[in-house]
């Protein structure tokens, strides 16, 4: 299967920039393991300060994206991680209550151009 590329955005609260960057400098090994088991590779998060945007990109290399994302959401250490990070963020999606819930927390963006050359 060809990999699926994902790009997502969310707003970072200005008061949380330093803390957010600090915890992401040392992501918990169990969280990284959950991502690896869910076929997530080449994951990065970028910060655009003028708009307080976080921009996440990753590749999904598995066969069942929804099932693998459910496994990540059910992982206890990932849930603990999200309990920390979600409070630092503001979702653009109306009704969103946090990561791993029925309503997505991060906004997934449409890919409009790709050059694989």
mmCIF file of C-alpha atoms in Angstrom, residues 25-116:
data_model
loop_
_atom_site.group_PDB
_atom_site.id
_atom_site.type_symbol
_atom_site.label_atom_id
_atom_site.label_comp_id
_atom_site.label_asym_id
_atom_site.label_seq_id
_atom_site.Cartn_x
_atom_site.Cartn_y
_atom_site.Cartn_z
ATOM 1 C CA UNK A 25 11.576 17.822 23.245
ATOM 2 C CA UNK A 26 11.184 14.619 25.290
ATOM 3 C CA UNK A 27 8.077 12.766 24.102
ATOM 4 C CA UNK A 28 7.335 9.737 26.253
ATOM 5 C CA UNK A 29 8.642 6.471 24.739
ATOM 6 C CA UNK A 30 5.254 4.754 25.169
ATOM 7 C CA UNK A 31 3.578 7.467 23.078
ATOM 8 C CA UNK A 32 6.151 7.054 20.321
ATOM 9 C CA UNK A 33 5.681 3.289 20.503
ATOM 10 C CA UNK A 34 1.912 3.650 20.080
ATOM 11 C CA UNK A 35 2.487 5.765 16.974
ATOM 12 C CA UNK A 36 4.927 3.236 15.546
ATOM 13 C CA UNK A 37 2.531 0.349 16.180
ATOM 14 C CA UNK A 38 -0.171 2.354 14.371
ATOM 15 C CA UNK A 39 2.016 2.664 11.247
ATOM 16 C CA UNK A 40 2.709 6.385 11.753
ATOM 17 C CA UNK A 41 6.084 7.507 10.375
ATOM 18 C CA UNK A 42 7.803 10.754 9.453
ATOM 19 C CA UNK A 43 5.773 12.706 12.049
ATOM 20 C CA UNK A 44 6.575 16.343 12.751
ATOM 21 C CA UNK A 45 4.829 19.306 14.346
ATOM 22 C CA UNK A 46 5.692 22.862 13.321
ATOM 23 C CA UNK A 47 4.779 26.103 15.089
ATOM 24 C CA UNK A 48 3.766 29.268 13.233
ATOM 25 C CA UNK A 49 3.793 31.984 15.942
ATOM 26 C CA UNK A 50 2.018 34.830 14.074
ATOM 27 C CA UNK A 51 -1.193 32.767 14.016
ATOM 28 C CA UNK A 52 -0.332 30.506 16.969
ATOM 29 C CA UNK A 53 -0.746 27.522 14.657
ATOM 30 C CA UNK A 54 0.576 24.043 15.196
ATOM 31 C CA UNK A 55 0.931 22.195 11.897
ATOM 32 C CA UNK A 56 1.381 18.436 12.109
ATOM 33 C CA UNK A 57 2.367 16.201 9.220
ATOM 34 C CA UNK A 58 2.890 12.460 9.112
ATOM 35 C CA UNK A 59 2.719 9.452 6.857
ATOM 36 C CA UNK A 60 0.428 6.508 7.512
ATOM 37 C CA UNK A 61 1.736 3.244 6.073
ATOM 38 C CA UNK A 62 -0.868 0.771 7.335
ATOM 39 C CA UNK A 63 -3.993 -0.727 5.783
ATOM 40 C CA UNK A 64 -6.772 0.508 8.098
ATOM 41 C CA UNK A 65 -6.331 4.127 9.183
ATOM 42 C CA UNK A 66 -9.495 4.330 11.312
ATOM 43 C CA UNK A 67 -8.679 1.122 13.187
ATOM 44 C CA UNK A 68 -5.083 2.143 13.837
ATOM 45 C CA UNK A 69 -6.119 5.613 15.062
ATOM 46 C CA UNK A 70 -8.584 3.927 17.448
ATOM 47 C CA UNK A 71 -5.721 1.850 18.854
ATOM 48 C CA UNK A 72 -3.718 5.023 19.464
ATOM 49 C CA UNK A 73 -6.742 6.665 21.118
ATOM 50 C CA UNK A 74 -7.245 3.618 23.374
ATOM 51 C CA UNK A 75 -3.614 3.570 24.536
ATOM 52 C CA UNK A 76 -3.464 4.620 28.233
ATOM 53 C CA UNK A 77 -0.128 6.461 27.958
ATOM 54 C CA UNK A 78 -1.307 8.354 24.884
ATOM 55 C CA UNK A 79 -4.446 9.334 26.789
ATOM 56 C CA UNK A 80 -2.258 10.682 29.615
ATOM 57 C CA UNK A 81 -0.146 12.584 27.050
ATOM 58 C CA UNK A 82 -3.232 14.104 25.457
ATOM 59 C CA UNK A 83 -4.527 15.134 28.896
ATOM 60 C CA UNK A 84 -1.407 17.335 29.099
ATOM 61 C CA UNK A 85 -1.286 18.638 25.554
ATOM 62 C CA UNK A 86 -4.993 19.199 24.865
ATOM 63 C CA UNK A 87 -5.149 21.871 27.573
ATOM 64 C CA UNK A 88 -2.472 23.814 25.699
ATOM 65 C CA UNK A 89 -4.452 23.811 22.467
ATOM 66 C CA UNK A 90 -7.664 25.261 21.040
ATOM 67 C CA UNK A 91 -9.474 23.222 18.408
ATOM 68 C CA UNK A 92 -10.958 24.840 15.313
ATOM 69 C CA UNK A 93 -13.685 22.182 15.232
ATOM 70 C CA UNK A 94 -16.965 23.141 16.855
ATOM 71 C CA UNK A 95 -17.937 20.763 19.646
ATOM 72 C CA UNK A 96 -14.510 19.119 19.895
ATOM 73 C CA UNK A 97 -13.759 18.045 23.462
ATOM 74 C CA UNK A 98 -10.228 16.664 23.113
ATOM 75 C CA UNK A 99 -8.033 14.162 21.334
ATOM 76 C CA UNK A 100 -9.342 10.664 20.708
ATOM 77 C CA UNK A 101 -13.020 11.599 20.946
ATOM 78 C CA UNK A 102 -15.805 11.220 18.357
ATOM 79 C CA UNK A 103 -15.351 14.797 17.106
ATOM 80 C CA UNK A 104 -11.765 15.311 15.897
ATOM 81 C CA UNK A 105 -9.568 17.642 17.981
ATOM 82 C CA UNK A 106 -7.085 18.553 15.215
ATOM 83 C CA UNK A 107 -8.381 19.812 11.847
ATOM 84 C CA UNK A 108 -7.279 17.655 8.933
ATOM 85 C CA UNK A 109 -6.327 19.635 5.831
ATOM 86 C CA UNK A 110 -6.943 18.775 2.207
ATOM 87 C CA UNK A 111 -3.852 18.163 0.126
ATOM 88 C CA UNK A 112 -3.988 20.394 -2.951
ATOM 89 C CA UNK A 113 -0.561 19.707 -4.438
ATOM 90 C CA UNK A 114 2.088 17.022 -4.247
ATOM 91 C CA UNK A 115 5.350 16.595 -6.069
ATOM 92 C CA UNK A 116 7.014 13.245 -5.479
#
